[in-house]
Amino acid sequence: MILVALTCISLHPAVAGSNPEQVNATIVADLQQTVGEDLLSLVDTDVYEGYDENTTPYFNVIWSPDGDQMLIQTSVFLHMIGGGDFGSAIVYALYIADADGSDLKCVVWGESKSSEGLIIRSPVWSSSGDYFAYVEESTGGMYRVKSSQLGIMSNDLQPVHRIDQDLDVSGSISEMPVNYKWSPVEDKIITFIPGNLVVYNLEDNTNFSLDIGDNYFKIKDVTLSGDGSKLVFSMLEDNYTKIHKEMFLVDIETRDIDQIYSVEGANFYFVKWSPDSKKLSFTQDSLSEGGGTLLYVLSFNDMDGEKPAIIPLLDYGIIEAWYPDSERLLVSNGSSKMHELFAVSINGEIEKLFRVDSDIDTMLSENGCVLVICRTLDRDVPSRMYNLTLLSGQDQMEIDNVYYYSLEGNDLIFVSDSKISYLNTATNEAWSIPTPIAYPETISLNPSGYSIAVDGYIMELQGLEDQAVTSIGNDTYSSVPDGTDVTTEISQQSETENNDSIASFINEKVDAFFGAVTEILGA
């Protein structure tokens, strides 16, 4: 059993970390042994070679909203026996299981040979967790998508809907899933079929469609408001001589659809709803020679039945995110030699936040903390290494040499010094555990707070009862012994010598970051 210190940091005038608790991290399921073995059994072993050190399956765990179940998205690259360098295939599959890895079932699977076959992608739970959806894509040569079907199932694997989707819907990775959206507040799902937008209400088993015509080259920028009541999307017409793009607003409740913005000779993107669902922001680039960048906000306040007010914001930069107050935006502006971050209010006030002489990525927590990500340029460290900076008001925290990070809501997770560390940017709770593998690709914290998925390992966390919301059963998957400890070389080294350093690391960093706020509250 591995024991690691949990340091609870408070903004109230208490001594941070004066009574550290203990966290136990125990592996209760190894998906390589369960999902990985089942995945290999699905294919013809007379055709494909088995696993080796270069063909380890990829695992991505998507927890249900209550944390009681998980979807497991997996894929693996397999070589054909005697096929040489070009004889290979990728096998895709989606599984469902209880939170501890038990009651494992395969939902759907497919294989793609020489870029032709079936790809499984974009699994997402509904807001209640009673349903989930995923996409099956049939591909032809050069991975060209020939057909796309949206599958919707209940959490006990009862089929609900199967929908042929429009192939001309596209978007960026940050907008995934691109061609369908779950309502964030109820069990409604929205997707596009050729010529129509369709809304399915799974709570009362009804649906309706809106005619959008077929005079478009691409549907893009599909974005649902936070309250689930409104959706925007854009239609791009491209006849190779000019570009015309229109933005449409769909009222889910009234079933109305209206054009709210259009532009010729320019392209807009990064369309984002404000948290209060009353404003839209987007970045627009002119495609003409000498054209520049414009940042706009569309305001829907007290505008029932009318087009929104158009507010020009800046003539440079890119809108990264809305702040929680729905009155400010995080804006970045960069070049090959310098990158800057600003907080910009919708009335034009600008606050400079950060400047660095390198390219950066940015994320914003639900409580307004800015995460700045800089790729490490040191040639002596692995290429996938980052330095993180967390900003809150005038306070700043540096986290160097990170090789994995994620920010979901207020939960910051990062991997550094052979440890997985957690920091809640709202409550300032923090803990660390040894990582079971050196360079994890995916980490997902169960909403209950009681377990965490690290690639193919499901690890149960004890000692967080005060912070957890719900509980997870202690049953383990049959092929993994109950109470299996983290026994990698990394964790063995960390067990004895890193407990004190973990606590001091979190204390030092978080105390420095929130020190100014603590002094103000204690005054």
Short mmCIF file of C-alpha atoms in Angstrom, two decimals:
data_model
loop_
_atom_site.label_atom_id
_atom_site.label_comp_id
_atom_site.label_asym_id
_atom_site.label_seq_id
_atom_site.Cartn_x
_atom_site.Cartn_y
_atom_site.Cartn_z
CA MET A 1 0.00 0.00 0.00
CA ILE A 2 1.37 3.41 -0.95
CA LEU A 3 0.85 6.28 1.48
CA VAL A 4 1.20 9.85 0.29
CA ALA A 5 0.57 13.11 2.07
CA LEU A 6 -2.56 15.15 1.33
CA THR A 7 -2.16 18.83 2.05
CA CYS A 8 -5.40 20.82 2.39
CA ILE A 9 -4.73 24.48 1.67
CA SER A 10 -7.32 27.03 2.83
CA LEU A 11 -7.76 30.70 1.98
CA HIS A 12 -8.83 31.30 5.56
CA PRO A 13 -6.16 32.35 8.10
CA ALA A 14 -5.24 28.81 9.08
CA VAL A 15 -1.81 27.19 8.88
CA ALA A 16 -1.67 25.43 5.51
CA GLY A 17 -0.86 21.75 5.75
CA SER A 18 -0.62 21.74 9.57
CA ASN A 19 -2.52 18.43 9.77
CA PRO A 20 -1.79 16.53 6.56
CA GLU A 21 -3.96 13.48 5.90
CA GLN A 22 -2.81 10.27 4.23
CA VAL A 23 -3.88 9.06 0.79
CA ASN A 24 -3.65 5.41 -0.22
CA ALA A 25 -3.33 4.65 -3.95
CA THR A 26 -4.19 1.08 -4.92
CA ILE A 27 -4.55 -0.44 -8.38
CA VAL A 28 -7.92 -2.25 -8.56
CA ALA A 29 -8.02 -2.90 -12.32
CA ASP A 30 -5.47 -3.25 -15.10
CA LEU A 31 -7.26 -2.64 -18.41
CA GLN A 32 -4.33 -4.12 -20.32
CA GLN A 33 -5.16 -7.49 -18.75
CA THR A 34 -8.93 -7.20 -19.25
CA VAL A 35 -9.88 -4.88 -22.10
CA GLY A 36 -6.57 -5.47 -23.88
CA GLU A 37 -6.97 -9.25 -23.89
CA ASP A 38 -10.61 -9.04 -24.99
CA LEU A 39 -9.71 -6.59 -27.76
CA LEU A 40 -7.17 -9.02 -29.18
CA SER A 41 -9.73 -11.85 -29.02
CA LEU A 42 -12.04 -9.92 -31.35
CA VAL A 43 -9.67 -10.13 -34.33
CA ASP A 44 -8.48 -13.10 -36.33
CA THR A 45 -5.23 -14.18 -34.65
CA ASP A 46 -4.35 -16.20 -37.76
CA VAL A 47 -4.07 -12.84 -39.54
CA TYR A 48 -2.65 -10.54 -36.86
CA GLU A 49 0.37 -10.80 -34.60
CA GLY A 50 -0.14 -10.46 -30.85
CA TYR A 51 0.92 -7.58 -28.62
CA ASP A 52 4.53 -6.61 -28.06
CA GLU A 53 6.23 -3.64 -26.44
CA ASN A 54 5.42 -1.53 -29.51
CA THR A 55 1.72 -2.44 -29.77
CA THR A 56 0.28 -1.51 -26.39
CA PRO A 57 -3.40 -0.47 -26.62
CA TYR A 58 -4.37 3.15 -26.06
CA PHE A 59 -6.94 3.66 -23.28
CA ASN A 60 -9.15 6.66 -22.56
CA VAL A 61 -11.54 6.39 -19.61
CA ILE A 62 -14.68 8.57 -19.63
CA TRP A 63 -16.41 8.48 -16.24
CA SER A 64 -20.19 8.72 -15.94
CA PRO A 65 -21.43 11.92 -14.20
CA ASP A 66 -22.06 10.04 -10.93
CA GLY A 67 -18.77 8.14 -11.17
CA ASP A 68 -20.41 4.71 -10.93
CA GLN A 69 -19.58 3.60 -14.50
CA MET A 70 -16.96 4.25 -17.14
CA LEU A 71 -16.74 4.15 -20.90
CA ILE A 72 -13.38 2.87 -22.12
CA GLN A 73 -12.30 4.09 -25.54
CA THR A 74 -9.45 1.97 -26.84
CA SER A 75 -7.49 1.29 -30.00
CA VAL A 76 -4.40 -0.68 -30.95
CA PHE A 77 -2.10 -0.91 -33.97
CA LEU A 78 -1.58 -4.53 -35.06
CA HIS A 79 0.77 -6.06 -37.64
CA MET A 80 -0.44 -8.69 -40.07
CA ILE A 81 1.50 -11.96 -40.00
CA GLY A 82 3.95 -11.88 -42.89
CA GLY A 83 2.57 -8.54 -44.03
CA GLY A 84 5.82 -6.60 -43.86
CA ASP A 85 5.97 -2.89 -43.03
CA PHE A 86 2.72 -2.12 -44.87
CA GLY A 87 0.64 -5.01 -43.56
CA SER A 88 -1.12 -3.52 -40.56
CA ALA A 89 -4.45 -2.47 -39.16
CA ILE A 90 -5.90 -0.40 -36.34
CA VAL A 91 -8.56 -1.98 -34.15
CA TYR A 92 -11.01 0.37 -32.41
CA ALA A 93 -13.43 -0.53 -29.62
CA LEU A 94 -15.68 0.97 -26.97
CA TYR A 95 -16.29 -0.83 -23.64
CA ILE A 96 -18.43 -0.09 -20.60
CA ALA A 97 -17.71 -1.21 -17.04
CA ASP A 98 -18.39 -0.38 -13.42
CA ALA A 99 -16.03 2.11 -11.79
CA ASP A 100 -13.76 -0.60 -10.41
CA GLY A 101 -13.45 -2.34 -13.79
CA SER A 102 -15.99 -5.08 -13.03
CA ASP A 103 -18.98 -6.04 -15.22
CA LEU A 104 -16.94 -5.31 -18.37
CA LYS A 105 -18.82 -5.39 -21.70
CA CYS A 106 -17.85 -4.55 -25.28
CA VAL A 107 -20.26 -2.00 -26.78
CA VAL A 108 -18.94 -1.85 -30.35
CA TRP A 109 -15.72 -2.48 -32.24
CA GLY A 110 -14.25 -2.18 -35.73
CA GLU A 111 -11.01 -2.50 -37.64
CA SER A 112 -9.41 -0.39 -40.34
CA LYS A 113 -7.02 -1.98 -42.85
CA SER A 114 -5.00 0.21 -45.21
CA SER A 115 -7.15 3.22 -44.18
CA GLU A 116 -10.40 1.38 -45.03
CA GLY A 117 -12.80 0.04 -42.42
CA LEU A 118 -14.73 1.12 -39.32
CA ILE A 119 -13.56 3.73 -36.79
CA ILE A 120 -15.18 4.20 -33.36
CA ARG A 121 -14.85 7.71 -31.92
CA SER A 122 -16.30 10.48 -29.70
CA PRO A 123 -18.02 8.61 -26.81
CA VAL A 124 -19.81 11.05 -24.46
CA TRP A 125 -22.25 10.56 -21.55
CA SER A 126 -25.54 12.43 -21.29
CA SER A 127 -25.91 14.88 -18.40
CA SER A 128 -27.79 12.34 -16.26
CA GLY A 129 -25.52 9.40 -17.11
CA ASP A 130 -28.56 7.35 -18.15
CA TYR A 131 -27.38 7.39 -21.79
CA PHE A 132 -24.24 7.71 -23.85
CA ALA A 133 -23.49 8.33 -27.53
CA TYR A 134 -20.66 7.51 -29.91
CA VAL A 135 -19.87 7.76 -33.64
CA GLU A 136 -19.14 4.96 -36.12
CA GLU A 137 -17.32 6.14 -39.24
CA SER A 138 -16.95 3.94 -42.31
CA THR A 139 -13.82 4.96 -44.21
CA GLY A 140 -12.52 4.37 -47.71
CA GLY A 141 -9.10 4.94 -49.22
CA MET A 142 -6.91 7.61 -47.57
CA TYR A 143 -9.26 7.55 -44.54
CA ARG A 144 -12.00 9.29 -46.53
CA VAL A 145 -15.23 9.05 -44.52
CA LYS A 146 -17.95 7.35 -46.56
CA SER A 147 -20.65 7.31 -43.87
CA SER A 148 -21.11 8.37 -40.26
CA GLN A 149 -23.64 6.98 -37.81
CA LEU A 150 -24.48 8.30 -34.35
CA GLY A 151 -25.26 5.53 -31.89
CA ILE A 152 -27.22 6.30 -28.71
CA MET A 153 -27.57 3.68 -25.96
CA SER A 154 -28.79 3.50 -22.38
CA ASN A 155 -26.27 2.79 -19.65
CA ASP A 156 -27.57 -0.79 -19.48
CA LEU A 157 -26.78 -1.15 -23.22
CA GLN A 158 -30.32 -0.88 -24.60
CA PRO A 159 -30.24 0.65 -28.12
CA VAL A 160 -32.10 3.98 -28.30
CA HIS A 161 -31.33 5.60 -31.67
CA ARG A 162 -29.09 5.08 -34.66
CA ILE A 163 -28.79 8.15 -36.92
CA ASP A 164 -27.12 8.70 -40.30
CA GLN A 165 -25.19 11.95 -39.92
CA ASP A 166 -24.30 14.74 -42.34
CA LEU A 167 -20.69 14.28 -43.48
CA ASP A 168 -20.15 18.01 -44.08
CA VAL A 169 -19.87 18.95 -40.39
CA SER A 170 -16.34 19.79 -39.27
CA GLY A 171 -14.49 21.41 -36.39
CA SER A 172 -11.31 21.45 -34.34
CA ILE A 173 -10.17 18.98 -31.70
CA SER A 174 -11.25 21.43 -28.96
CA GLU A 175 -14.82 21.25 -30.33
CA MET A 176 -15.06 17.45 -30.10
CA PRO A 177 -17.44 15.80 -30.57
CA VAL A 178 -17.89 17.88 -33.73
CA ASN A 179 -21.07 16.45 -35.21
CA TYR A 180 -23.29 16.07 -32.16
CA LYS A 181 -23.84 17.78 -28.81
CA TRP A 182 -25.47 16.65 -25.57
CA SER A 183 -27.40 19.27 -23.63
CA PRO A 184 -25.44 20.06 -20.44
CA VAL A 185 -28.62 20.16 -18.32
CA GLU A 186 -31.00 17.50 -19.67
CA ASP A 187 -31.01 14.34 -21.80
CA LYS A 188 -31.35 16.03 -25.18
CA ILE A 189 -28.97 15.39 -28.07
CA ILE A 190 -28.52 17.53 -31.17
CA THR A 191 -27.02 16.40 -34.46
CA PHE A 192 -27.10 17.10 -38.20
CA ILE A 193 -28.52 14.89 -40.92
CA PRO A 194 -28.35 15.97 -44.58
CA GLY A 195 -30.40 19.16 -44.88
CA ASN A 196 -31.69 19.14 -41.30
CA LEU A 197 -30.76 19.81 -37.69
CA VAL A 198 -32.37 17.22 -35.42
CA VAL A 199 -33.05 17.38 -31.66
CA TYR A 200 -33.85 14.18 -29.76
CA ASN A 201 -35.39 14.43 -26.28
CA LEU A 202 -34.66 11.12 -24.55
CA GLU A 203 -36.57 12.10 -21.40
CA ASP A 204 -39.98 12.09 -23.15
CA ASN A 205 -38.92 10.13 -26.27
CA THR A 206 -39.71 12.93 -28.74
CA ASN A 207 -37.75 14.62 -31.51
CA PHE A 208 -38.03 17.44 -34.01
CA SER A 209 -36.04 18.64 -37.03
CA LEU A 210 -35.33 22.04 -38.59
CA ASP A 211 -34.74 22.46 -42.31
CA ILE A 212 -31.39 24.13 -43.00
CA GLY A 213 -31.31 23.54 -46.76
CA ASP A 214 -28.35 22.14 -48.68
CA ASN A 215 -26.66 25.25 -50.07
CA TYR A 216 -23.45 24.94 -48.08
CA PHE A 217 -19.94 23.59 -48.38
CA LYS A 218 -19.37 22.96 -44.65
CA ILE A 219 -21.19 23.28 -41.34
CA LYS A 220 -18.81 24.56 -38.67
CA ASP A 221 -18.63 26.23 -35.24
CA VAL A 222 -21.38 24.08 -33.67
CA THR A 223 -21.65 25.42 -30.12
CA LEU A 224 -24.31 24.84 -27.45
CA SER A 225 -25.02 27.39 -24.71
CA GLY A 226 -24.30 26.47 -21.09
CA ASP A 227 -28.00 26.43 -20.16
CA GLY A 228 -28.78 24.15 -23.11
CA SER A 229 -31.41 26.50 -24.54
CA LYS A 230 -29.60 27.82 -27.61
CA LEU A 231 -27.25 26.49 -30.28
CA VAL A 232 -25.24 28.34 -32.90
CA PHE A 233 -23.62 26.99 -36.04
CA SER A 234 -22.20 28.49 -39.19
CA MET A 235 -22.54 27.63 -42.87
CA LEU A 236 -19.57 28.13 -45.14
CA GLU A 237 -20.13 28.65 -48.87
CA ASP A 238 -16.95 28.37 -50.92
CA ASN A 239 -17.14 28.56 -54.71
CA TYR A 240 -13.35 28.94 -55.05
CA THR A 241 -13.67 32.63 -56.02
CA LYS A 242 -15.10 34.03 -52.78
CA ILE A 243 -15.98 32.87 -49.29
CA HIS A 244 -19.34 33.63 -47.70
CA LYS A 245 -20.08 32.55 -44.13
CA GLU A 246 -23.26 32.87 -42.07
CA MET A 247 -23.95 32.27 -38.38
CA PHE A 248 -27.32 30.88 -37.27
CA LEU A 249 -29.00 30.82 -33.84
CA VAL A 250 -31.32 27.94 -32.92
CA ASP A 251 -33.72 28.33 -29.98
CA ILE A 252 -34.18 24.76 -28.75
CA GLU A 253 -37.36 25.55 -26.81
CA THR A 254 -39.25 27.61 -29.43
CA ARG A 255 -37.72 25.67 -32.36
CA ASP A 256 -36.85 28.89 -34.17
CA ILE A 257 -33.79 29.34 -36.36
CA ASP A 258 -32.45 32.75 -37.42
CA GLN A 259 -29.40 34.11 -39.17
CA ILE A 260 -27.60 36.45 -36.75
CA TYR A 261 -24.35 37.29 -38.57
CA SER A 262 -22.78 37.02 -42.02
CA VAL A 263 -19.55 38.05 -43.71
CA GLU A 264 -17.95 37.83 -47.15
CA GLY A 265 -14.24 37.53 -47.89
CA ALA A 266 -13.49 36.64 -44.27
CA ASN A 267 -13.63 33.68 -41.92
CA PHE A 268 -14.72 33.62 -38.26
CA TYR A 269 -13.90 30.90 -35.75
CA PHE A 270 -13.42 30.17 -32.00
CA VAL A 271 -17.13 30.84 -31.43
CA LYS A 272 -17.76 30.71 -27.67
CA TRP A 273 -20.82 31.19 -25.46
CA SER A 274 -20.45 33.23 -22.27
CA PRO A 275 -21.17 31.29 -19.04
CA ASP A 276 -24.50 33.14 -18.60
CA SER A 277 -25.58 32.07 -22.12
CA LYS A 278 -26.34 35.70 -23.09
CA LYS A 279 -23.31 36.56 -25.23
CA LEU A 280 -21.25 35.07 -28.04
CA SER A 281 -17.65 35.86 -28.90
CA PHE A 282 -15.65 34.99 -31.98
CA THR A 283 -12.45 35.82 -33.83
CA GLN A 284 -12.63 36.97 -37.46
CA ASP A 285 -9.82 37.07 -40.02
CA SER A 286 -10.01 38.97 -43.29
CA LEU A 287 -8.81 36.91 -46.22
CA SER A 288 -8.06 39.91 -48.42
CA GLU A 289 -4.53 41.20 -48.91
CA GLY A 290 -3.52 43.35 -45.96
CA GLY A 291 -6.53 42.18 -43.96
CA GLY A 292 -6.34 41.86 -40.21
CA THR A 293 -8.03 40.20 -37.24
CA LEU A 294 -11.14 41.45 -35.44
CA LEU A 295 -12.62 40.22 -32.15
CA TYR A 296 -16.39 40.50 -31.76
CA VAL A 297 -19.02 39.96 -29.07
CA LEU A 298 -22.69 39.40 -29.88
CA SER A 299 -24.93 40.39 -26.96
CA PHE A 300 -28.41 38.89 -26.55
CA ASN A 301 -29.41 40.89 -23.44
CA ASP A 302 -33.04 42.04 -23.66
CA MET A 303 -33.07 41.31 -27.38
CA ASP A 304 -35.97 38.87 -27.65
CA GLY A 305 -37.05 38.52 -31.25
CA GLU A 306 -34.29 40.80 -32.52
CA LYS A 307 -30.77 40.30 -33.81
CA PRO A 308 -28.05 40.63 -31.18
CA ALA A 309 -25.99 43.76 -30.69
CA ILE A 310 -22.57 43.49 -32.38
CA ILE A 311 -19.73 44.79 -30.20
CA PRO A 312 -16.27 45.18 -31.86
CA LEU A 313 -13.75 44.35 -29.17
CA LEU A 314 -10.17 44.37 -30.52
CA ASP A 315 -8.38 44.46 -33.85
CA TYR A 316 -5.81 41.82 -32.89
CA GLY A 317 -5.46 38.56 -30.98
CA ILE A 318 -7.48 35.39 -30.45
CA ILE A 319 -10.27 34.85 -27.92
CA GLU A 320 -9.32 31.94 -25.68
CA ALA A 321 -12.17 31.80 -23.15
CA TRP A 322 -14.81 33.73 -21.20
CA TYR A 323 -14.24 34.55 -17.55
CA PRO A 324 -16.88 33.26 -15.10
CA ASP A 325 -18.44 36.75 -14.74
CA SER A 326 -19.42 36.75 -18.47
CA GLU A 327 -18.09 40.32 -18.67
CA ARG A 328 -14.43 39.62 -19.55
CA LEU A 329 -12.55 37.47 -22.02
CA LEU A 330 -9.12 35.90 -21.97
CA VAL A 331 -7.34 37.02 -25.16
CA SER A 332 -3.96 35.94 -26.51
CA ASN A 333 -1.78 37.74 -29.02
CA GLY A 334 1.44 36.27 -30.34
CA SER A 335 4.15 36.23 -32.93
CA SER A 336 7.15 34.02 -33.61
CA LYS A 337 9.16 35.81 -30.91
CA MET A 338 6.63 36.84 -28.23
CA HIS A 339 3.27 35.90 -26.77
CA GLU A 340 0.98 38.00 -24.54
CA LEU A 341 -2.21 37.38 -22.55
CA PHE A 342 -4.87 39.99 -21.73
CA ALA A 343 -8.11 40.14 -19.79
CA VAL A 344 -10.46 42.25 -21.93
CA SER A 345 -13.85 43.48 -20.70
CA ILE A 346 -16.73 43.87 -23.15
CA ASN A 347 -16.59 47.65 -22.62
CA GLY A 348 -13.01 47.70 -23.92
CA GLU A 349 -10.91 47.77 -20.75
CA ILE A 350 -7.66 45.80 -21.14
CA GLU A 351 -5.54 44.25 -18.39
CA LYS A 352 -2.15 42.77 -19.27
CA LEU A 353 -1.67 39.40 -17.58
CA PHE A 354 1.39 37.63 -18.94
CA ARG A 355 4.19 37.89 -21.50
CA VAL A 356 6.75 35.32 -22.57
CA ASP A 357 9.28 35.02 -25.39
CA SER A 358 7.92 31.73 -26.70
CA ASP A 359 4.72 30.18 -28.01
CA ILE A 360 2.10 29.25 -25.39
CA ASP A 361 -1.25 27.54 -24.94
CA THR A 362 -3.79 28.70 -22.38
CA MET A 363 -6.72 27.30 -20.40
CA LEU A 364 -9.14 28.90 -17.94
CA SER A 365 -10.60 27.21 -14.86
CA GLU A 366 -14.23 27.61 -13.86
CA ASN A 367 -13.25 29.98 -11.05
CA GLY A 368 -11.13 32.20 -13.33
CA CYS A 369 -7.57 30.93 -12.81
CA VAL A 370 -5.46 31.11 -15.98
CA LEU A 371 -3.20 28.17 -16.87
CA VAL A 372 -0.33 29.06 -19.22
CA ILE A 373 1.48 26.18 -20.91
CA CYS A 374 4.97 26.65 -22.41
CA ARG A 375 6.74 23.81 -24.20
CA THR A 376 10.22 23.28 -22.78
CA LEU A 377 12.94 24.19 -25.28
CA ASP A 378 15.77 22.56 -23.33
CA ARG A 379 17.36 19.94 -25.60
CA ASP A 380 18.36 17.84 -22.58
CA VAL A 381 14.75 17.06 -21.60
CA PRO A 382 12.11 14.95 -23.43
CA SER A 383 10.35 16.71 -26.29
CA ARG A 384 6.96 16.39 -24.59
CA MET A 385 7.88 18.48 -21.57
CA TYR A 386 6.11 21.65 -20.42
CA ASN A 387 6.41 24.46 -17.91
CA LEU A 388 3.12 25.55 -16.37
CA THR A 389 2.20 28.93 -14.90
CA LEU A 390 -1.00 29.36 -12.89
CA LEU A 391 -2.32 32.94 -12.60
CA SER A 392 -4.95 34.25 -10.17
CA GLY A 393 -5.14 38.02 -9.89
CA GLN A 394 -1.65 39.20 -9.01
CA ASP A 395 -0.58 35.77 -7.72
CA GLN A 396 1.47 33.37 -9.82
CA MET A 397 2.64 29.76 -9.39
CA GLU A 398 5.31 28.07 -11.54
CA ILE A 399 5.34 24.31 -12.14
CA ASP A 400 8.34 23.21 -14.22
CA ASN A 401 9.21 20.02 -16.13
CA VAL A 402 5.69 18.67 -16.52
CA TYR A 403 5.08 15.88 -19.04
CA TYR A 404 1.29 15.65 -18.69
CA TYR A 405 -1.36 18.21 -17.69
CA SER A 406 -5.13 18.63 -17.80
CA LEU A 407 -7.56 21.23 -16.47
CA GLU A 408 -11.20 20.17 -16.15
CA GLY A 409 -13.46 22.61 -14.33
CA ASN A 410 -11.30 23.59 -11.36
CA ASP A 411 -9.30 20.34 -11.25
CA LEU A 412 -5.69 20.74 -12.36
CA ILE A 413 -3.80 17.45 -12.76
CA PHE A 414 -0.16 17.29 -13.81
CA VAL A 415 2.67 14.76 -13.83
CA SER A 416 6.17 15.78 -12.75
CA ASP A 417 9.03 14.13 -10.84
CA SER A 418 7.37 10.69 -11.17
CA LYS A 419 4.26 11.94 -9.33
CA ILE A 420 0.68 12.65 -10.32
CA SER A 421 -0.31 15.86 -8.55
CA TYR A 422 -3.76 17.37 -8.09
CA LEU A 423 -4.76 20.94 -7.27
CA ASN A 424 -8.28 22.31 -7.06
CA THR A 425 -8.05 25.98 -8.07
CA ALA A 426 -11.25 26.87 -6.16
CA THR A 427 -10.79 25.03 -2.84
CA ASN A 428 -6.96 24.84 -3.03
CA GLU A 429 -6.99 21.19 -1.94
CA ALA A 430 -3.90 19.36 -3.17
CA TRP A 431 -2.44 15.88 -3.14
CA SER A 432 0.10 13.76 -4.98
CA ILE A 433 0.57 10.05 -5.64
CA PRO A 434 3.35 8.13 -7.42
CA THR A 435 2.55 7.51 -11.08
CA PRO A 436 2.27 3.82 -12.01
CA ILE A 437 3.86 4.47 -15.43
CA ALA A 438 6.58 6.89 -16.46
CA TYR A 439 4.79 8.83 -19.22
CA PRO A 440 0.98 8.54 -19.05
CA GLU A 441 -1.05 9.65 -22.06
CA THR A 442 -4.45 10.00 -20.38
CA ILE A 443 -5.47 10.70 -16.78
CA SER A 444 -9.06 11.02 -15.65
CA LEU A 445 -10.28 11.72 -12.11
CA ASN A 446 -13.55 10.07 -11.12
CA PRO A 447 -16.21 12.72 -10.25
CA SER A 448 -16.62 10.99 -6.86
CA GLY A 449 -13.00 11.78 -6.01
CA TYR A 450 -12.43 8.17 -4.94
CA SER A 451 -10.59 6.82 -7.99
CA ILE A 452 -8.43 7.89 -10.91
CA ALA A 453 -7.69 6.33 -14.31
CA VAL A 454 -4.07 6.52 -15.46
CA ASP A 455 -3.91 5.09 -18.98
CA GLY A 456 -4.94 1.46 -18.42
CA TYR A 457 -4.75 1.49 -14.61
CA ILE A 458 -7.77 2.17 -12.39
CA MET A 459 -6.48 3.33 -9.01
CA GLU A 460 -8.62 3.65 -5.91
CA LEU A 461 -7.85 6.57 -3.58
CA GLN A 462 -8.52 6.34 0.15
CA GLY A 463 -8.18 9.21 2.60
CA LEU A 464 -10.31 11.67 0.60
CA GLU A 465 -13.65 10.88 2.23
CA ASP A 466 -14.24 14.45 3.34
CA GLN A 467 -13.80 15.72 -0.21
CA ALA A 468 -15.65 12.93 -2.04
CA VAL A 469 -19.28 13.24 -3.13
CA THR A 470 -20.28 9.62 -3.72
CA SER A 471 -18.75 6.25 -3.02
CA ILE A 472 -17.46 3.46 -5.22
CA GLY A 473 -17.74 -0.21 -4.35
CA ASN A 474 -14.67 -2.20 -3.38
CA ASP A 475 -15.27 -5.14 -5.75
CA THR A 476 -12.34 -5.67 -8.05
CA TYR A 477 -12.15 -7.13 -11.53
CA SER A 478 -11.52 -10.87 -11.30
CA SER A 479 -8.22 -10.95 -13.20
CA VAL A 480 -6.61 -8.32 -10.95
CA PRO A 481 -6.02 -9.42 -7.33
CA ASP A 482 -7.81 -7.35 -4.71
CA GLY A 483 -5.52 -4.69 -3.25
CA THR A 484 -2.80 -4.87 -5.92
CA ASP A 485 -0.19 -2.28 -4.98
CA VAL A 486 1.56 0.12 -7.33
CA THR A 487 4.81 -1.80 -7.72
CA THR A 488 6.66 -0.10 -10.55
CA GLU A 489 10.22 1.00 -9.99
CA ILE A 490 9.02 4.59 -9.88
CA SER A 491 6.53 3.98 -7.08
CA GLN A 492 8.99 1.89 -5.08
CA GLN A 493 11.45 4.76 -5.07
CA SER A 494 8.72 7.25 -4.27
CA GLU A 495 7.19 5.32 -1.34
CA THR A 496 9.91 6.05 1.20
CA GLU A 497 11.82 9.06 -0.04
CA ASN A 498 9.15 11.19 -1.66
CA ASN A 499 6.45 11.43 1.03
CA ASP A 500 8.09 14.39 2.74
CA SER A 501 9.06 16.02 -0.56
CA ILE A 502 5.49 15.68 -1.89
CA ALA A 503 4.07 17.49 1.11
CA SER A 504 6.73 20.19 1.07
CA PHE A 505 6.39 20.60 -2.70
CA ILE A 506 2.66 21.24 -2.48
CA ASN A 507 3.03 23.41 0.64
CA GLU A 508 5.73 25.57 -0.88
CA LYS A 509 4.04 26.07 -4.23
CA VAL A 510 0.49 26.59 -3.06
CA ASP A 511 1.45 28.76 -0.06
CA ALA A 512 3.41 31.05 -2.36
CA PHE A 513 0.54 31.20 -4.83
CA PHE A 514 -2.22 32.01 -2.37
CA GLY A 515 -0.18 33.83 0.26
CA ALA A 516 -1.33 37.29 -0.74
CA VAL A 517 -5.01 36.31 -0.63
CA THR A 518 -4.61 34.65 2.77
CA GLU A 519 -3.09 37.83 4.22
CA ILE A 520 -5.97 39.92 2.91
CA LEU A 521 -8.62 37.60 4.37
CA GLY A 522 -6.78 37.37 7.65
CA ALA A 523 -6.45 41.13 8.06
#
